[in-house]
Amino acid sequence: MTSHEPLIVIGGINRRKFIKYGSIALGTGVLAACSGGGEPAADSGSSGGSSPAAAGADAIKVGVMYSTTGTIAIVEKSLQDATFLALDQINEGTGPWKGGKGIKGRQIQRVVVNPDSNWDLYNQMSKRLIDEDKVSCVLGCYTSASRKSVLPVFEEKNAILYYPVYYEGNECSSNVFYTGAAPNQQITDSIPYAVKNFGKKGFFIGSDYIYPKESNRIAKAELVKAGGEVVGDEYAALGTTEFITIINKIKQAKPDFVLSNLVGDSIPAFYRQYKDAGITAEQIPIMAYPTTEEEIQAMGPEYAEGHYSSFNYFQAVDTPENKAFVEQFKAKFGQDRVTNGVMEAAYLQTFFMAQAMEKLLDEGKEITPDNLREATRGQVFNAPQGTVKIDNDNYHTYLYSRIGKWKSDGQAEIVFATPAAVKPIPWSQALYKGRVCVHSVPDKRAGDSIKETKTDLKTEYLKV
């Protein structure tokens, strides 16, 4: 958003003020009602749609920060929905939550903000959630640009962010729990699979910001390591929906596969134009990271059929926990909805948070950032994708690695899967051999937690 953006009046307030302070009504996706021309507060109601007063004086306030408008809303809205489902289940004592209603009888009161896909607003809203709303922690962010925008705030104020999205790694913060894929849980397996099954020549595309560029840098290093060749590297501004020029370059380069790190609204546009340009999945398959069931439903499955995505979770995962998750999500949000990898991470991290809070209350401790940090490390949860765990040392999550081939119904045929959740390594070993993150116990937030071992780090699987 710039100072030149036109004002749009919503319920008697201008759009800038609405975005800054407004949000959505309690779990409905309807804009919060405004009256008297004053500025509306964010959604402060407890889960299940009750009022702040109904949540009780001892309610635990939790921030929820996802964009439900703007170019990234196509997927971030699903993360918010999954978070709402988890919070409702915790407050109601349903789904995976078996500890009674709430956290030892205390309801979670969610404070919801909508940053409108604007990185600066993520920064402003995180300050507001911490300083004014006094939340215990925040569940949120999608892009690395938004995470980088808020990271200084959480570190300066010693607050806790649970971040549910696969990312480029290269981070070791005492104030973030990363529940999406690290590079070794998504990139490391996908590139060798592409070389083995498609060929050695890769063409790389992405949206023009930190995550796609860094992830492609890692993927290119993995490709070279596997004996492959980079034949193209192109980026488009976030929100771009015109890809004919890049598609023509792909045709000229004649790669064996395309590695896509496009995000948001760009994904459906690219896939449609790719097929319309006459390129089939049999000729030049796409291996993607950000492309999920959500974007495929938006574009039409015929445009993605035969292409691939590398993710920790697909709706097609065959576990009892996933069957229940899919049924419960559809029952709440509509039978036409699909689940996807990032929303599953948003869902499971909410239970990590709740389990840590329950542990603190069991021990008679207050829910403070320092206490919550120590209680979260090492948490285990039977997630829809399988059993996962927060790593004690680096605050990333043991996750499964999977590759799915998209079918005509918009669902994935899982063509590769690890036997168990993989221990996270925040740095690409193709670029930073032996670099690890080890936080002290307890975490004193002082000194450098990055360690240079210079050794080959072998793949380790979760043992439970």
Coordinates of N, CA and C in Angstrom, one line a residue, residues 86-295:
A86 N -8.6 -25.5 14.6 CA -7.9 -26.0 15.8 C -8.3 -25.3 17.1
L87 N -8.4 -23.9 17.0 CA -8.8 -23.2 18.2 C -10.2 -23.6 18.7
D88 N -11.1 -23.8 17.8 CA -12.4 -24.2 18.2 C -12.4 -25.6 18.8
Q89 N -11.6 -26.5 18.3 CA -11.5 -27.8 18.8 C -10.9 -27.8 20.2
I90 N -9.9 -27.0 20.4 CA -9.3 -26.8 21.7 C -10.2 -26.3 22.7
N91 N -10.9 -25.2 22.4 CA -11.9 -24.6 23.3 C -13.1 -25.5 23.6
E92 N -13.5 -26.3 22.6 CA -14.6 -27.2 22.8 C -14.3 -28.6 23.3
G93 N -13.0 -28.9 23.3 CA -12.6 -30.3 23.7 C -13.0 -31.3 22.7
T94 N -12.8 -31.0 21.4 CA -13.2 -31.9 20.3 C -11.9 -32.2 19.5
G95 N -12.1 -33.0 18.4 CA -11.0 -33.3 17.5 C -9.9 -34.0 18.2
P96 N -8.7 -33.6 18.0 CA -7.5 -34.2 18.6 C -7.4 -33.8 20.1
W97 N -8.1 -32.8 20.5 CA -7.9 -32.2 21.9 C -8.7 -33.0 22.9
K98 N -8.0 -33.7 23.7 CA -8.7 -34.6 24.7 C -8.6 -34.1 26.1
G99 N -8.1 -32.9 26.3 CA -7.8 -32.4 27.7 C -9.0 -31.6 28.3
G100 N -10.2 -31.8 27.8 CA -11.3 -31.0 28.3 C -11.4 -29.7 27.5
K101 N -12.4 -28.9 27.8 CA -12.6 -27.6 27.1 C -11.6 -26.6 27.5
G102 N -10.9 -26.1 26.5 CA -9.9 -25.1 26.7 C -8.6 -25.6 27.3
I103 N -7.7 -24.7 27.8 CA -6.4 -25.1 28.3 C -6.6 -25.2 29.9
K104 N -6.8 -26.4 30.4 CA -7.1 -26.5 31.8 C -8.3 -25.7 32.2
G105 N -9.3 -25.7 31.3 CA -10.5 -24.9 31.6 C -10.5 -23.5 31.2
R106 N -9.4 -23.0 30.7 CA -9.3 -21.6 30.3 C -9.5 -21.6 28.7
Q107 N -10.4 -20.7 28.3 CA -10.6 -20.6 26.9 C -9.5 -19.8 26.2
I108 N -9.3 -20.1 24.9 CA -8.4 -19.3 24.1 C -9.2 -18.2 23.4
Q109 N -8.8 -17.0 23.6 CA -9.4 -15.8 23.0 C -8.6 -15.3 21.9
R110 N -9.0 -15.5 20.6 CA -8.2 -15.1 19.5 C -8.4 -13.6 19.1
V111 N -7.3 -13.0 18.8 CA -7.3 -11.6 18.4 C -6.8 -11.6 16.9
V112 N -7.6 -11.4 16.0 CA -7.4 -11.6 14.6 C -7.1 -10.3 13.8
V113 N -6.1 -10.2 13.0 CA -5.8 -9.1 12.2 C -5.5 -9.5 10.8
N114 N -5.8 -8.6 9.8 CA -5.6 -8.9 8.4 C -4.6 -7.9 7.8
P115 N -3.4 -8.3 7.5 CA -2.4 -7.4 7.0 C -2.5 -7.1 5.5
D116 N -3.5 -7.6 4.8 CA -3.8 -7.2 3.5 C -2.7 -7.5 2.5
S117 N -1.9 -8.6 2.8 CA -0.7 -9.0 1.9 C 0.3 -7.8 1.8
N118 N 0.4 -7.0 2.8 CA 1.3 -5.9 2.8 C 2.4 -6.1 3.9
W119 N 3.6 -6.2 3.5 CA 4.7 -6.6 4.5 C 4.8 -5.6 5.6
D120 N 4.7 -4.3 5.3 CA 4.8 -3.3 6.4 C 3.6 -3.4 7.4
L121 N 2.5 -3.8 6.9 CA 1.3 -3.9 7.9 C 1.5 -5.1 8.8
Y122 N 2.2 -6.2 8.3 CA 2.6 -7.3 9.2 C 3.4 -6.7 10.4
N123 N 4.4 -5.9 10.1 CA 5.2 -5.3 11.2 C 4.4 -4.5 12.1
Q124 N 3.5 -3.6 11.6 CA 2.7 -2.8 12.4 C 1.7 -3.6 13.3
M125 N 1.1 -4.6 12.7 CA 0.1 -5.3 13.4 C 0.7 -6.2 14.4
S126 N 1.9 -6.7 14.2 CA 2.6 -7.5 15.2 C 2.9 -6.7 16.5
K127 N 3.3 -5.4 16.2 CA 3.5 -4.5 17.4 C 2.2 -4.3 18.2
R128 N 1.2 -4.1 17.4 CA -0.1 -3.9 18.1 C -0.6 -5.1 18.9
L129 N -0.4 -6.3 18.3 CA -0.8 -7.5 19.0 C -0.1 -7.7 20.3
I130 N 1.2 -7.4 20.3 CA 2.1 -7.6 21.4 C 1.9 -6.5 22.5
D131 N 1.9 -5.2 22.0 CA 2.0 -4.1 22.9 C 0.6 -3.7 23.4
E132 N -0.4 -3.7 22.5 CA -1.8 -3.2 22.9 C -2.7 -4.4 23.3
D133 N -2.7 -5.4 22.5 CA -3.6 -6.5 22.8 C -3.0 -7.5 23.8
K134 N -1.7 -7.4 24.1 CA -1.1 -8.3 25.1 C -1.3 -9.8 24.9
V135 N -1.2 -10.2 23.6 CA -1.4 -11.6 23.3 C -0.2 -12.4 23.9
S136 N -0.5 -13.7 24.2 CA 0.6 -14.6 24.7 C 1.6 -15.0 23.7
C137 N 1.1 -15.1 22.4 CA 1.9 -15.4 21.3 C 1.1 -15.1 20.0
V138 N 1.7 -15.3 18.9 CA 1.1 -15.1 17.6 C 1.2 -16.3 16.7
L139 N 0.1 -16.7 16.0 CA 0.1 -17.7 15.0 C 0.0 -16.9 13.7
G140 N 1.0 -17.0 12.8 CA 0.8 -16.3 11.6 C 2.0 -16.1 10.7
C141 N 1.7 -15.3 9.6 CA 2.6 -15.0 8.5 C 2.6 -16.2 7.5
Y142 N 2.9 -15.8 6.2 CA 3.0 -16.8 5.1 C 4.3 -16.6 4.4
T143 N 4.5 -15.5 3.7 CA 5.7 -15.3 2.9 C 6.9 -15.1 3.8
S144 N 8.1 -15.3 3.3 CA 9.3 -15.0 4.1 C 9.4 -13.5 4.2
A145 N 8.9 -12.7 3.2 CA 8.9 -11.3 3.3 C 8.2 -10.8 4.6
S146 N 7.0 -11.4 4.8 CA 6.2 -11.0 6.0 C 6.9 -11.5 7.3
R147 N 7.5 -12.6 7.2 CA 8.2 -13.1 8.4 C 9.4 -12.2 8.7
K148 N 10.2 -11.9 7.7 CA 11.3 -11.0 7.9 C 10.9 -9.6 8.4
S149 N 9.7 -9.2 8.0 CA 9.2 -7.9 8.4 C 8.9 -7.9 9.9
V150 N 8.4 -9.0 10.5 CA 8.0 -9.0 11.9 C 9.1 -9.5 12.8
L151 N 10.1 -10.2 12.2 CA 11.1 -10.9 13.1 C 11.8 -9.9 14.0
P152 N 12.2 -8.7 13.6 CA 12.8 -7.8 14.6 C 11.9 -7.4 15.7
V153 N 10.6 -7.3 15.4 CA 9.6 -7.0 16.5 C 9.5 -8.1 17.5
F154 N 9.4 -9.3 17.1 CA 9.3 -10.4 18.1 C 10.6 -10.6 18.9
E155 N 11.8 -10.3 18.2 CA 13.0 -10.5 18.9 C 13.3 -9.3 19.9
E156 N 12.9 -8.1 19.5 CA 13.1 -7.0 20.4 C 12.2 -7.1 21.6
K157 N 11.0 -7.5 21.4 CA 10.0 -7.5 22.5 C 9.9 -8.9 23.2
N158 N 10.8 -9.8 22.7 CA 10.8 -11.2 23.3 C 9.4 -11.8 23.3
A159 N 8.8 -11.8 22.2 CA 7.5 -12.5 22.0 C 7.7 -13.7 21.1
I160 N 6.7 -14.6 21.1 CA 6.8 -15.8 20.4 C 5.9 -15.8 19.2
L161 N 6.5 -16.2 18.0 CA 5.7 -16.4 16.8 C 5.8 -17.9 16.4
Y162 N 4.6 -18.4 16.0 CA 4.6 -19.8 15.4 C 4.3 -19.6 13.9
Y163 N 5.3 -20.0 13.1 CA 5.3 -19.7 11.7 C 5.1 -21.0 10.9
P164 N 4.0 -21.2 10.1 CA 3.6 -22.5 9.6 C 4.0 -22.8 8.1
V165 N 5.0 -22.1 7.6 CA 5.2 -22.2 6.1 C 6.6 -22.7 5.8
Y166 N 6.7 -23.6 4.8 CA 8.0 -24.0 4.2 C 8.8 -22.7 3.9
Y167 N 10.1 -22.8 4.1 CA 10.8 -21.5 3.8 C 12.2 -21.9 3.4
E168 N 13.0 -20.8 3.1 CA 14.4 -21.0 2.6 C 15.4 -21.3 3.6
G169 N 15.0 -21.4 4.9 CA 16.0 -21.6 6.0 C 16.9 -20.4 6.3
N170 N 18.1 -20.7 6.7 CA 19.1 -19.6 7.0 C 18.6 -18.7 8.2
E171 N 17.9 -19.3 9.1 CA 17.5 -18.6 10.3 C 17.6 -19.4 11.6
C172 N 17.8 -18.7 12.7 CA 18.0 -19.4 13.9 C 17.6 -18.5 15.0
S173 N 16.3 -18.2 15.1 CA 15.7 -17.3 16.1 C 15.2 -17.9 17.3
S174 N 15.4 -17.3 18.4 CA 14.9 -17.8 19.7 C 13.4 -17.4 19.9
N175 N 12.9 -16.7 18.9 CA 11.5 -16.2 19.1 C 10.5 -16.7 18.1
V176 N 11.0 -17.7 17.3 CA 10.1 -18.3 16.2 C 10.2 -19.8 16.3
F177 N 9.0 -20.4 16.3 CA 8.9 -21.9 16.1 C 8.4 -22.1 14.6
Y178 N 9.3 -22.8 13.9 CA 9.0 -23.0 12.4 C 8.4 -24.4 12.2
T179 N 7.1 -24.4 11.8 CA 6.4 -25.6 11.6 C 6.2 -26.0 10.2
G180 N 6.7 -25.2 9.2 CA 6.8 -25.6 7.8 C 8.1 -26.2 7.5
A181 N 8.3 -26.6 6.3 CA 9.5 -27.4 5.8 C 10.7 -26.5 5.8
A182 N 11.8 -27.1 6.4 CA 13.1 -26.5 6.2 C 13.6 -27.0 4.8
P183 N 14.7 -26.5 4.3 CA 15.2 -26.9 2.9 C 15.4 -28.4 2.8
N184 N 15.9 -29.1 3.8 CA 16.1 -30.5 3.7 C 14.9 -31.4 3.7
Q185 N 13.7 -30.8 4.0 CA 12.4 -31.5 4.0 C 11.6 -31.2 2.8
Q186 N 12.1 -30.5 1.8 CA 11.3 -30.2 0.6 C 12.2 -30.2 -0.6
I187 N 13.3 -29.4 -0.6 CA 14.1 -29.2 -1.7 C 15.1 -30.4 -1.9
T188 N 15.6 -30.9 -0.9 CA 16.7 -31.9 -0.9 C 16.2 -33.2 -1.6
D189 N 15.0 -33.6 -1.5 CA 14.5 -34.8 -2.1 C 13.9 -34.5 -3.5
S190 N 13.4 -33.3 -3.7 CA 12.7 -33.0 -5.0 C 13.6 -32.9 -6.1
I191 N 14.8 -32.3 -5.9 CA 15.7 -32.1 -7.1 C 16.3 -33.5 -7.5
P192 N 16.8 -34.3 -6.7 CA 17.2 -35.7 -7.1 C 16.1 -36.4 -7.8
Y193 N 14.8 -36.3 -7.3 CA 13.7 -37.0 -8.0 C 13.5 -36.4 -9.4
A194 N 13.6 -35.1 -9.5 CA 13.4 -34.5 -10.9 C 14.5 -34.9 -11.8
V195 N 15.8 -35.0 -11.4 CA 16.9 -35.4 -12.2 C 16.7 -36.8 -12.7
K196 N 16.3 -37.7 -11.7 CA 16.2 -39.1 -12.0 C 15.0 -39.4 -13.0
N197 N 13.9 -38.6 -12.8 CA 12.7 -38.9 -13.5 C 12.4 -38.0 -14.8
F198 N 13.0 -36.8 -14.8 CA 12.7 -35.9 -15.9 C 14.0 -35.6 -16.7
G199 N 15.1 -35.5 -16.1 CA 16.4 -35.1 -16.8 C 17.2 -34.1 -16.0
K200 N 18.3 -33.7 -16.6 CA 19.3 -32.9 -15.8 C 19.2 -31.4 -16.0
K201 N 18.4 -31.0 -17.0 CA 18.3 -29.6 -17.3 C 17.1 -28.9 -16.6
G202 N 17.3 -28.0 -15.8 CA 16.3 -27.3 -15.0 C 16.1 -25.9 -15.3
F203 N 14.9 -25.4 -15.5 CA 14.6 -24.0 -15.7 C 13.9 -23.5 -14.4
F204 N 14.4 -22.4 -13.7 CA 13.9 -22.0 -12.4 C 13.1 -20.7 -12.6
I205 N 11.9 -20.6 -12.0 CA 11.1 -19.4 -12.0 C 10.6 -19.2 -10.6
G206 N 10.2 -17.9 -10.3 CA 9.7 -17.6 -9.0 C 9.2 -16.2 -8.9
S207 N 8.5 -15.9 -7.8 CA 8.1 -14.5 -7.5 C 9.3 -13.8 -7.0
D208 N 9.3 -12.5 -7.2 CA 10.5 -11.7 -7.0 C 10.6 -11.2 -5.6
Y209 N 10.9 -12.1 -4.6 CA 11.2 -11.7 -3.3 C 12.1 -12.8 -2.6
I210 N 12.4 -12.7 -1.4 CA 13.4 -13.5 -0.7 C 13.2 -15.0 -0.8
Y211 N 12.0 -15.5 -0.5 CA 11.8 -16.9 -0.5 C 12.1 -17.6 -1.8
P212 N 11.4 -17.2 -2.9 CA 11.7 -17.8 -4.2 C 13.1 -17.8 -4.6
K213 N 13.8 -16.6 -4.4 CA 15.1 -16.5 -4.8 C 16.1 -17.3 -4.0
E214 N 15.9 -17.4 -2.7 CA 16.8 -18.2 -1.9 C 16.5 -19.7 -2.1
S215 N 15.2 -20.0 -2.2 CA 14.9 -21.4 -2.4 C 15.4 -21.9 -3.8
N216 N 15.3 -21.1 -4.8 CA 15.9 -21.5 -6.1 C 17.4 -21.5 -6.0
R217 N 18.0 -20.7 -5.2 CA 19.5 -20.7 -5.1 C 19.9 -22.1 -4.5
I218 N 19.1 -22.5 -3.5 CA 19.4 -23.8 -2.9 C 19.1 -24.9 -3.9
A219 N 18.0 -24.9 -4.6 CA 17.6 -25.9 -5.5 C 18.7 -26.0 -6.7
K220 N 19.2 -24.8 -7.1 CA 20.2 -24.8 -8.2 C 21.5 -25.5 -7.7
A221 N 21.8 -25.2 -6.4 CA 23.0 -25.9 -5.9 C 22.8 -27.4 -5.8
E222 N 21.6 -27.8 -5.4 CA 21.3 -29.3 -5.4 C 21.3 -29.9 -6.8
L223 N 20.9 -29.1 -7.7 CA 20.9 -29.6 -9.1 C 22.3 -29.8 -9.6
V224 N 23.2 -28.8 -9.4 CA 24.6 -29.0 -9.8 C 25.2 -30.2 -9.0
K225 N 24.9 -30.3 -7.7 CA 25.4 -31.4 -6.9 C 25.0 -32.7 -7.5
A226 N 23.8 -32.8 -8.1 CA 23.3 -34.0 -8.7 C 23.7 -34.2 -10.1
G227 N 24.6 -33.3 -10.6 CA 25.1 -33.5 -12.0 C 24.3 -32.8 -13.0
G228 N 23.4 -31.9 -12.6 CA 22.5 -31.3 -13.5 C 23.0 -29.9 -14.0
E229 N 22.1 -29.2 -14.8 CA 22.5 -28.0 -15.4 C 21.3 -27.0 -15.3
V230 N 21.6 -25.8 -14.9 CA 20.6 -24.7 -14.9 C 20.6 -24.0 -16.2
V231 N 19.4 -24.0 -16.9 CA 19.3 -23.5 -18.2 C 18.4 -22.2 -18.2
G232 N 17.9 -21.8 -17.1 CA 17.1 -20.6 -17.0 C 16.8 -20.2 -15.6
D233 N 16.6 -18.9 -15.3 CA 16.4 -18.4 -14.0 C 15.6 -17.1 -14.1
E234 N 14.3 -17.1 -13.9 CA 13.5 -15.9 -14.2 C 12.6 -15.6 -13.0
Y235 N 12.3 -14.3 -12.7 CA 11.5 -13.9 -11.6 C 10.4 -12.9 -12.1
A236 N 9.3 -13.0 -11.5 CA 8.2 -12.0 -11.8 C 7.7 -11.3 -10.5
A237 N 7.3 -10.1 -10.6 CA 6.9 -9.3 -9.5 C 5.7 -10.0 -8.8
L238 N 5.6 -9.9 -7.5 CA 4.6 -10.6 -6.8 C 3.2 -10.1 -7.3
G239 N 2.3 -11.0 -7.6 CA 1.0 -10.7 -8.1 C 0.9 -10.7 -9.6
T240 N 2.1 -10.9 -10.3 CA 2.1 -10.9 -11.8 C 1.1 -12.0 -12.3
T241 N 0.4 -11.7 -13.3 CA -0.5 -12.7 -14.0 C -0.2 -12.8 -15.5
E242 N 0.9 -12.3 -15.9 CA 1.2 -12.3 -17.4 C 2.6 -13.0 -17.5
F243 N 2.6 -14.2 -18.1 CA 3.8 -15.0 -18.1 C 4.2 -15.4 -19.5
I244 N 3.7 -14.8 -20.6 CA 4.0 -15.3 -21.9 C 5.5 -15.1 -22.2
T245 N 6.1 -14.0 -21.8 CA 7.5 -13.8 -22.0 C 8.4 -14.9 -21.4
I246 N 8.1 -15.2 -20.1 CA 8.9 -16.3 -19.5 C 8.6 -17.6 -20.1
I247 N 7.3 -17.9 -20.5 CA 7.0 -19.2 -21.1 C 7.8 -19.3 -22.4
N248 N 7.9 -18.2 -23.2 CA 8.7 -18.3 -24.4 C 10.1 -18.6 -24.2
K249 N 10.7 -18.0 -23.1 CA 12.0 -18.3 -22.7 C 12.2 -19.8 -22.3
I250 N 11.2 -20.4 -21.7 CA 11.2 -21.8 -21.3 C 11.2 -22.6 -22.6
K251 N 10.4 -22.3 -23.6 CA 10.4 -23.0 -24.8 C 11.7 -23.0 -25.5
Q252 N 12.4 -21.8 -25.5 CA 13.7 -21.6 -26.2 C 14.8 -22.4 -25.5
A253 N 14.7 -22.5 -24.1 CA 15.8 -23.2 -23.4 C 15.6 -24.7 -23.4
K254 N 14.4 -25.2 -23.7 CA 14.2 -26.7 -23.8 C 14.7 -27.4 -22.6
P255 N 14.2 -27.0 -21.4 CA 14.6 -27.8 -20.2 C 14.0 -29.1 -20.1
D256 N 14.5 -29.9 -19.2 CA 13.8 -31.2 -18.9 C 12.7 -31.0 -17.9
F257 N 12.8 -30.0 -17.1 CA 11.7 -29.7 -16.1 C 11.8 -28.2 -15.7
V258 N 10.7 -27.7 -15.2 CA 10.6 -26.3 -14.6 C 10.5 -26.5 -13.1
L259 N 11.3 -25.7 -12.4 CA 11.1 -25.6 -10.9 C 10.5 -24.3 -10.6
S260 N 9.2 -24.4 -10.1 CA 8.5 -23.2 -9.8 C 8.4 -22.8 -8.4
N261 N 8.7 -21.5 -8.1 CA 8.5 -20.9 -6.8 C 7.7 -19.7 -6.9
L262 N 6.7 -19.7 -7.8 CA 5.7 -18.7 -7.9 C 4.8 -18.8 -6.7
V263 N 4.2 -17.7 -6.3 CA 3.3 -17.8 -5.1 C 2.0 -17.0 -5.4
G264 N 1.0 -17.2 -4.6 CA -0.2 -16.4 -4.7 C -1.0 -16.5 -6.0
D265 N -1.5 -15.4 -6.4 CA -2.3 -15.3 -7.7 C -1.5 -15.6 -8.9
S266 N -0.2 -15.6 -8.8 CA 0.6 -15.9 -10.0 C 0.5 -17.3 -10.4
I267 N 0.3 -18.2 -9.4 CA 0.3 -19.6 -9.7 C -0.8 -20.1 -10.7
P268 N -2.1 -19.8 -10.5 CA -3.1 -20.2 -11.5 C -2.8 -19.6 -12.8
A269 N -2.4 -18.3 -12.9 CA -2.1 -17.6 -14.1 C -1.0 -18.3 -14.9
F270 N 0.0 -18.7 -14.3 CA 1.2 -19.3 -14.9 C 0.8 -20.7 -15.5
Y271 N 0.1 -21.5 -14.7 CA -0.2 -22.9 -15.1 C -1.2 -22.8 -16.3
R272 N -2.2 -21.9 -16.3 CA -3.1 -21.8 -17.4 C -2.4 -21.4 -18.7
Q273 N -1.6 -20.4 -18.6 CA -0.9 -19.9 -19.8 C 0.2 -20.9 -20.3
Y274 N 0.7 -21.7 -19.4 CA 1.7 -22.8 -19.7 C 1.0 -23.8 -20.6
K275 N -0.2 -24.2 -20.2 CA -0.9 -25.2 -21.0 C -1.4 -24.6 -22.3
D276 N -1.9 -23.4 -22.2 CA -2.5 -22.7 -23.4 C -1.4 -22.5 -24.4
A277 N -0.1 -22.4 -23.9 CA 1.0 -22.2 -24.9 C 1.4 -23.5 -25.5
G278 N 0.7 -24.6 -25.2 CA 1.0 -25.9 -25.8 C 2.0 -26.8 -25.2
I279 N 2.5 -26.4 -24.0 CA 3.5 -27.2 -23.3 C 2.7 -28.2 -22.4
T280 N 3.0 -29.5 -22.5 CA 2.3 -30.5 -21.7 C 3.2 -31.0 -20.6
A281 N 2.6 -31.6 -19.6 CA 3.3 -32.1 -18.5 C 4.3 -33.3 -18.9
E282 N 3.9 -33.9 -20.0 CA 4.8 -35.0 -20.5 C 6.0 -34.4 -21.2
Q283 N 5.9 -33.3 -21.8 CA 7.0 -32.6 -22.4 C 8.0 -32.0 -21.4
I284 N 7.4 -31.0 -20.6 CA 8.3 -30.3 -19.6 C 7.4 -30.2 -18.3
P285 N 7.6 -31.2 -17.4 CA 6.8 -31.2 -16.2 C 7.3 -30.1 -15.3
I286 N 6.4 -29.6 -14.5 CA 6.7 -28.5 -13.5 C 6.8 -29.2 -12.1
M287 N 7.9 -29.0 -11.4 CA 8.1 -29.4 -10.0 C 7.9 -28.1 -9.2
A288 N 6.9 -28.0 -8.3 CA 6.7 -26.8 -7.6 C 6.7 -27.0 -6.1
Y289 N 7.0 -25.9 -5.4 CA 6.9 -25.9 -3.9 C 5.6 -25.2 -3.4
P290 N 5.3 -24.0 -3.9 CA 4.1 -23.3 -3.3 C 2.8 -23.8 -3.9
T291 N 2.8 -24.6 -4.9 CA 1.5 -25.0 -5.5 C 0.8 -26.2 -4.7
T292 N -0.3 -25.9 -4.2 CA -1.1 -26.8 -3.4 C -2.5 -27.1 -3.9
E293 N -3.2 -27.9 -3.2 CA -4.6 -28.2 -3.6 C -5.4 -26.9 -3.7
E294 N -5.1 -25.9 -2.9 CA -5.8 -24.6 -2.9 C -5.7 -23.9 -4.3
E295 N -4.5 -23.8 -4.7 CA -4.2 -23.1 -6.0 C -4.8 -23.9 -7.2

